[in-house]
């Protein structure tokens, strides 16, 4: 699809509700009999965030017959300067969903923005329209206008940068809309608490997309329940992330704001600062203001379902962190760079957890940027190492080692594995992950295992890790108040300074 085709939208024949009503002349039983889901049985979704990840996941919404995407929203109208992991990955995914190998063929870069999202949605639905056309997807720059004007939306899917997740989620729930969001719930601990409390008070169906069913974790727990590793002492989790460019200082140049991009709206709750592309696209999560670092990017995927499986529902009582440092040359002299604005290129974080209902006190360790735990001696004697990304549980009698989310589990020492029947190891590839379980939950007005109301411990943990990095010291945490009890200044990192009109 060429740029003019994406941008020029001259016809509008009605809202999603109007189009749905046009189908009502055909009985639902007849439509269902044709193998299609009647519009009255579909849930309506507004997708907020049409950048690379928003577009990458749009196909999953469109291909689900139980979903009707009725609105898109993004502070950017259209640009071709997005950054991704490959030049054609998203384009090829969209082409496959649309069945159109010409999509984006005349586009120079990687496009994104609400115009692309709208064009994608309407072209997909047009394929199944008798007329061959479809104009039932509205488009907005500001999510607040969307909530004000669009009625009958069942779910909002939040695909924006981390710092706006809380604002959008709370606004949606205040408007009676259910919420699905990418990780994190918020990149500030107290904001996260407020979102969770709003979910409880409104009864909205909510889902944190990082949750997944991990049969490997059930295997871990079964081995632990058998006493094969003794009492849990430590959990280690590591990732090679970040996979984006990382900075240690704010940029000093002030390039112009791209045409069609509402920078003030993109900033949302963050106090005014000059636009710079180093803040946007997929590098936003490297900044303390806008993201949550590698731990927020990946730790939710591995640790949220692990916490649920092992019954870890008491937040950590302390955290300490170390991050890489650097120096820069000024007038032939190297000076220390005091980085108080961005996550380090690599870090190690340690949390102290209190006794849980079925677990003793234990420590959780996170490593990223190439850091990882050294191989246990049981592996070293066999000339083996820990994997590039991994998860390891250490007990008083043994260890369990697997991939980042527990793939390819082994007991250590491996001699213990020979004593176990091979059928006991669960093959995760044969298990339905139920990635769209939130659809059924919304229909049935039930919470999912990934509901916000179950996510306080993981949200507290990841945000407390960021606080430890910023405080550059061990921070002690009272989860009930909540408060950092040994460093008054560190409490500033529990929340943020809000731009006027964006207070939470």
XYZ file of C-alpha atoms in Angstrom, residues 46-467:
422
model
C -10.207 0.017 20.510
C -6.463 -0.317 19.894
C -4.412 2.509 21.386
C -0.877 2.593 20.052
C -0.121 1.946 16.378
C 3.670 1.792 16.484
C 5.711 -1.271 15.636
C 4.402 -3.559 18.389
C 0.859 -2.278 18.051
C 0.860 -3.128 14.346
C 2.685 -6.407 14.920
C -0.087 -7.605 17.218
C -2.961 -6.107 15.238
C -3.167 -9.185 13.040
C -4.012 -11.336 16.037
C -7.009 -9.106 16.781
C -8.211 -9.063 13.195
C -7.912 -12.812 12.697
C -9.922 -13.587 15.824
C -13.572 -13.955 14.712
C -14.771 -13.059 18.206
C -13.227 -9.578 17.960
C -14.193 -6.504 15.966
C -11.611 -3.691 15.958
C -13.695 -0.516 15.795
C -11.223 2.246 16.612
C -7.505 3.044 16.617
C -5.623 5.811 18.397
C -2.089 7.154 18.283
C -0.442 10.516 18.926
C 1.349 10.064 15.596
C -0.628 10.396 12.369
C 1.827 8.853 9.921
C 5.590 8.672 9.510
C 7.997 6.273 7.842
C 10.806 6.579 10.400
C 9.966 3.823 12.870
C 12.712 1.529 14.178
C 12.267 -2.232 14.367
C 14.213 -5.496 14.486
C 14.080 -5.963 10.700
C 13.186 -3.688 7.767
C 10.357 -5.870 6.467
C 9.185 -8.038 9.364
C 6.021 -6.133 10.215
C 5.255 -5.440 6.567
C 5.453 -9.147 5.731
C 3.239 -10.069 8.676
C 0.612 -7.568 7.540
C 0.817 -8.813 3.956
C 0.171 -12.342 5.174
C -2.868 -11.295 7.215
C -4.280 -9.230 4.348
C -3.347 -11.675 1.601
C -1.836 -8.726 -0.267
C 1.816 -8.881 -1.327
C 1.758 -5.253 -2.479
C 1.229 -3.697 0.972
C 3.871 -0.979 1.638
C 5.677 -1.722 -1.625
C 6.309 1.989 -2.330
C 7.073 2.966 1.272
C 10.668 4.027 1.865
C 11.003 3.190 5.560
C 9.079 1.473 8.349
C 5.723 3.268 8.628
C 3.511 3.606 11.649
C 0.830 5.775 13.202
C -2.943 5.819 13.400
C -3.386 6.163 9.621
C -1.581 2.859 9.113
C -3.619 1.181 11.835
C -6.902 2.403 10.372
C -5.958 1.389 6.830
C -4.886 -2.067 8.026
C -8.145 -2.667 9.898
C -10.411 -1.468 7.098
C -8.593 -3.340 4.359
C -8.847 -6.572 6.341
C -12.571 -6.258 6.991
C -13.197 -5.154 3.401
C -12.049 -8.601 2.237
C -15.121 -10.152 3.829
C -17.537 -7.378 2.939
C -20.017 -8.020 0.094
C -19.256 -4.562 -1.303
C -15.506 -5.042 -1.067
C -15.161 -1.905 1.032
C -15.305 -1.097 4.724
C -15.161 2.193 6.604
C -16.046 1.125 10.126
C -12.859 1.994 12.008
C -12.645 5.425 13.637
C -9.296 7.095 14.291
C -8.187 9.413 17.088
C -5.107 11.323 18.135
C -6.119 11.588 21.800
C -7.432 8.599 23.772
C -9.514 10.949 25.903
C -11.453 12.071 22.836
C -11.904 8.447 21.833
C -13.470 7.609 25.200
C -15.666 10.690 25.005
C -17.051 10.045 21.524
C -17.031 6.290 21.012
C -19.755 4.382 22.808
C -20.177 0.635 23.100
C -16.477 -0.247 23.234
C -15.958 -3.435 25.226
C -12.165 -3.469 25.501
C -9.256 -1.108 25.069
C -5.927 -2.666 24.178
C -3.034 -0.459 25.334
C 0.072 -0.637 23.131
C 1.659 2.730 23.992
C 4.987 3.456 25.765
C 5.112 2.432 29.428
C 4.678 5.878 30.961
C 1.124 6.299 29.609
C -0.236 2.851 30.484
C -1.665 3.917 33.846
C -3.334 7.077 32.534
C -5.074 5.234 29.706
C -6.085 2.234 31.825
C -7.658 4.362 34.553
C -9.481 6.550 32.021
C -10.829 3.450 30.283
C -12.099 1.877 33.488
C -13.675 5.188 34.518
C -15.637 4.944 31.261
C -16.768 1.396 31.948
C -14.340 -0.169 29.470
C -12.385 -3.370 30.116
C -8.602 -3.166 29.744
C -5.911 -5.307 28.153
C -2.389 -3.895 28.306
C 1.142 -4.707 27.354
C 3.628 -4.813 30.170
C 4.039 -3.035 32.530
C 0.831 -1.900 34.233
C 2.858 1.201 35.085
C 6.516 2.167 35.353
C 5.873 3.742 38.766
C 5.023 1.631 41.810
C 2.284 3.802 43.288
C 0.727 4.354 39.849
C 0.592 0.606 39.440
C -1.121 0.279 42.807
C -3.740 2.853 41.757
C -4.486 1.041 38.507
C -4.926 -2.219 40.388
C -7.210 -0.573 42.947
C -9.264 0.926 40.118
C -9.624 -2.530 38.584
C -10.883 -3.865 41.900
C -13.312 -1.023 42.550
C -14.838 -0.955 39.048
C -14.956 -4.705 38.501
C -13.535 -4.223 35.007
C -12.137 -7.295 33.300
C -8.401 -6.687 32.996
C -5.495 -8.651 31.552
C -1.736 -8.122 31.534
C -0.567 -9.622 28.260
C 2.748 -10.836 29.700
C 0.923 -13.614 31.531
C 0.956 -17.030 29.890
C 0.260 -20.574 30.959
C 3.658 -22.138 31.727
C 3.441 -25.921 32.132
C 7.180 -25.871 32.785
C 6.502 -23.946 35.972
C 4.020 -26.547 37.092
C 6.786 -29.092 36.532
C 9.120 -26.994 38.679
C 6.558 -26.843 41.448
C 5.921 -30.579 41.259
C 9.637 -31.255 41.702
C 9.769 -28.775 44.567
C 6.744 -30.378 46.221
C 8.532 -33.732 46.001
C 11.414 -32.191 47.934
C 13.907 -32.738 45.100
C 15.685 -29.413 45.654
C 14.892 -28.962 49.344
C 13.825 -25.539 50.596
C 13.942 -22.705 48.077
C 16.806 -20.275 48.689
C 17.219 -18.327 45.446
C 15.587 -17.651 42.078
C 17.864 -16.457 39.255
C 16.519 -15.045 35.971
C 18.591 -13.507 33.181
C 18.160 -11.977 29.734
C 20.576 -10.644 27.113
C 18.377 -7.546 26.734
C 18.420 -4.590 26.130
C 18.132 -4.985 22.393
C 17.751 -1.247 21.770
C 20.289 1.571 21.789
C 20.935 2.809 25.303
C 22.006 6.297 26.396
C 23.417 7.663 29.648
C 22.645 11.373 29.148
C 19.792 13.400 27.743
C 20.320 14.664 24.193
C 21.248 18.347 23.915
C 20.184 19.035 20.314
C 16.579 19.956 19.548
C 15.426 18.566 16.181
C 12.000 19.646 14.902
C 8.917 17.654 15.876
C 7.813 15.511 12.907
C 4.721 16.712 11.092
C 1.589 15.030 12.380
C 3.167 13.975 15.683
C 1.612 15.378 18.866
C 4.664 15.446 21.134
C 2.799 16.982 24.079
C 0.260 14.179 23.962
C 3.013 11.561 23.672
C 4.634 12.990 26.816
C 1.364 12.528 28.669
C 2.018 12.765 32.427
C 5.733 13.552 32.039
C 6.727 17.222 32.581
C 7.553 19.263 29.488
C 10.819 18.538 27.720
C 12.107 19.071 24.204
C 11.291 16.481 21.561
C 14.021 14.107 20.473
C 13.753 10.872 18.475
C 16.030 9.193 21.036
C 13.028 9.114 23.381
C 10.491 7.601 20.998
C 9.982 4.466 18.925
C 11.315 1.305 20.551
C 14.023 3.050 22.608
C 11.594 4.675 25.044
C 11.869 1.907 27.645
C 15.545 2.662 28.218
C 14.662 5.961 29.938
C 13.535 6.182 33.565
C 10.799 8.645 32.611
C 9.286 6.620 29.804
C 10.138 2.959 30.347
C 10.968 0.223 32.794
C 14.204 -1.122 31.343
C 14.926 -4.710 30.379
C 13.401 -6.039 33.590
C 10.009 -4.525 32.693
C 10.397 -5.521 29.061
C 11.088 -9.200 29.752
C 10.788 -9.910 33.482
C 6.999 -9.822 33.379
C 6.971 -12.727 30.916
C 9.133 -14.974 33.053
C 8.312 -13.898 36.601
C 4.584 -13.078 36.576
C 3.460 -16.654 35.796
C 6.227 -18.024 38.033
C 4.968 -15.978 40.971
C 1.453 -17.249 40.311
C 2.539 -20.883 40.077
C 4.715 -20.842 43.200
C 2.268 -18.781 45.253
C 4.511 -15.720 45.582
C 2.028 -13.001 46.554
C 3.944 -11.065 49.204
C 6.014 -8.184 47.796
C 9.764 -7.929 48.416
C 10.966 -6.173 51.546
C 14.244 -4.876 50.076
C 16.174 -4.523 46.837
C 19.712 -3.639 45.807
C 21.115 -3.151 42.317
C 24.321 -2.576 40.411
C 24.588 -1.127 36.907
C 27.344 -0.566 34.391
C 29.121 2.796 34.456
C 30.963 4.852 31.872
C 33.170 7.914 31.367
C 33.482 10.491 28.595
C 36.387 12.541 27.293
C 36.155 16.324 27.683
C 39.202 18.449 26.758
C 41.461 15.388 26.819
C 40.342 14.376 30.288
C 38.015 11.493 31.121
C 35.083 12.405 33.341
C 32.636 10.184 35.175
C 29.153 10.179 33.592
C 26.565 10.543 36.321
C 23.665 8.649 34.806
C 20.442 9.575 36.577
C 18.174 9.495 33.525
C 18.366 6.031 31.976
C 18.689 2.369 32.807
C 22.256 1.053 32.518
C 23.383 -1.072 29.596
C 23.548 -4.029 31.974
C 22.593 -4.558 35.586
C 22.124 -7.013 38.429
C 19.252 -6.655 40.887
C 18.655 -8.582 44.094
C 15.341 -8.609 45.963
C 14.736 -10.044 49.435
C 11.337 -11.738 49.711
C 9.591 -12.513 52.978
C 8.135 -15.890 53.857
C 5.214 -16.818 51.625
C 2.320 -19.139 52.452
C 4.191 -22.173 51.116
C 7.754 -20.860 50.728
C 10.472 -19.766 53.136
C 12.282 -16.444 52.818
C 14.240 -16.325 49.553
C 16.181 -13.993 47.276
C 15.394 -13.187 43.650
C 18.233 -12.183 41.264
C 17.863 -10.496 37.871
C 20.688 -10.077 35.305
C 20.628 -8.402 31.883
C 22.857 -6.896 29.205
C 25.059 -9.995 28.968
C 25.328 -10.595 32.699
C 24.288 -13.986 34.082
C 25.088 -16.269 37.000
C 28.185 -18.417 36.765
C 27.550 -22.077 36.114
C 27.057 -24.165 39.272
C 29.927 -26.522 39.974
C 27.679 -29.436 39.014
C 27.662 -28.059 35.446
C 31.287 -26.938 35.385
C 32.625 -30.415 36.060
C 30.832 -31.551 32.893
C 32.173 -28.587 30.904
C 28.724 -26.991 30.681
C 27.581 -23.392 31.171
C 24.346 -21.595 31.947
C 22.329 -20.715 28.820
C 22.361 -17.261 27.205
C 18.993 -16.578 28.815
C 17.747 -18.656 31.667
C 15.902 -19.357 34.886
C 17.373 -21.251 37.837
C 15.877 -22.204 41.179
C 18.370 -22.949 43.936
C 17.358 -25.024 46.934
C 19.085 -26.511 49.930
C 19.392 -29.906 48.206
C 19.565 -29.185 44.514
C 18.740 -26.872 41.615
C 16.378 -26.610 38.643
C 17.715 -25.021 35.459
C 15.871 -24.050 32.294
C 15.562 -21.470 29.571
C 14.357 -17.938 30.231
C 10.801 -19.129 30.884
C 11.727 -22.609 32.049
C 12.145 -24.269 28.670
C 14.094 -27.565 28.604
C 14.072 -28.082 32.349
C 16.732 -30.173 34.059
C 17.393 -31.085 37.645
C 20.907 -30.383 38.909
C 22.833 -32.528 39.556
C 21.673 -34.144 36.324
C 21.994 -37.578 37.908
C 18.596 -36.790 39.456
C 17.104 -36.618 35.975
C 17.992 -40.234 35.294
C 15.823 -41.228 38.210
C 12.753 -39.484 36.748
C 10.443 -41.010 34.125
C 10.894 -39.219 30.775
C 7.142 -38.718 30.403
C 7.248 -36.439 33.406
C 8.916 -33.657 31.422
C 6.181 -31.520 29.887
C 6.602 -30.521 26.258
C 5.452 -26.899 26.234
C 5.011 -26.859 22.465
C 2.063 -29.223 22.804
C 0.235 -26.967 25.253
C -2.323 -24.366 24.205
C -1.135 -21.060 25.655
C -4.611 -19.508 25.336
C -3.132 -16.129 24.417
C -6.587 -14.665 23.735
C -8.180 -15.913 26.944
C -9.136 -12.332 27.731
C -11.695 -12.484 24.915
C -13.649 -15.251 26.627
C -13.173 -13.500 29.981
C -14.773 -10.299 28.671
C -17.683 -12.238 27.168
C -18.260 -14.086 30.420
C -17.476 -11.113 32.682
C -14.762 -13.093 34.457
C -11.178 -12.275 35.408
C -8.252 -14.042 33.728
C -5.212 -15.536 35.499
C -3.376 -12.480 34.140
C -5.797 -9.992 35.710
C -4.438 -6.749 37.154
C -5.827 -7.751 40.529
C -3.338 -10.643 40.596
C -0.389 -8.556 39.449
C 0.506 -6.392 42.444
C 3.499 -8.471 43.526
C 5.114 -8.534 40.072
C 4.366 -4.826 39.563
C 5.855 -3.917 42.953
C 8.894 -6.119 42.330
C 9.863 -4.711 38.953
C 9.287 -1.089 39.937
C 11.201 -1.575 43.194
C 14.127 -2.873 41.142
C 14.136 0.369 39.146
C 14.082 2.341 42.400
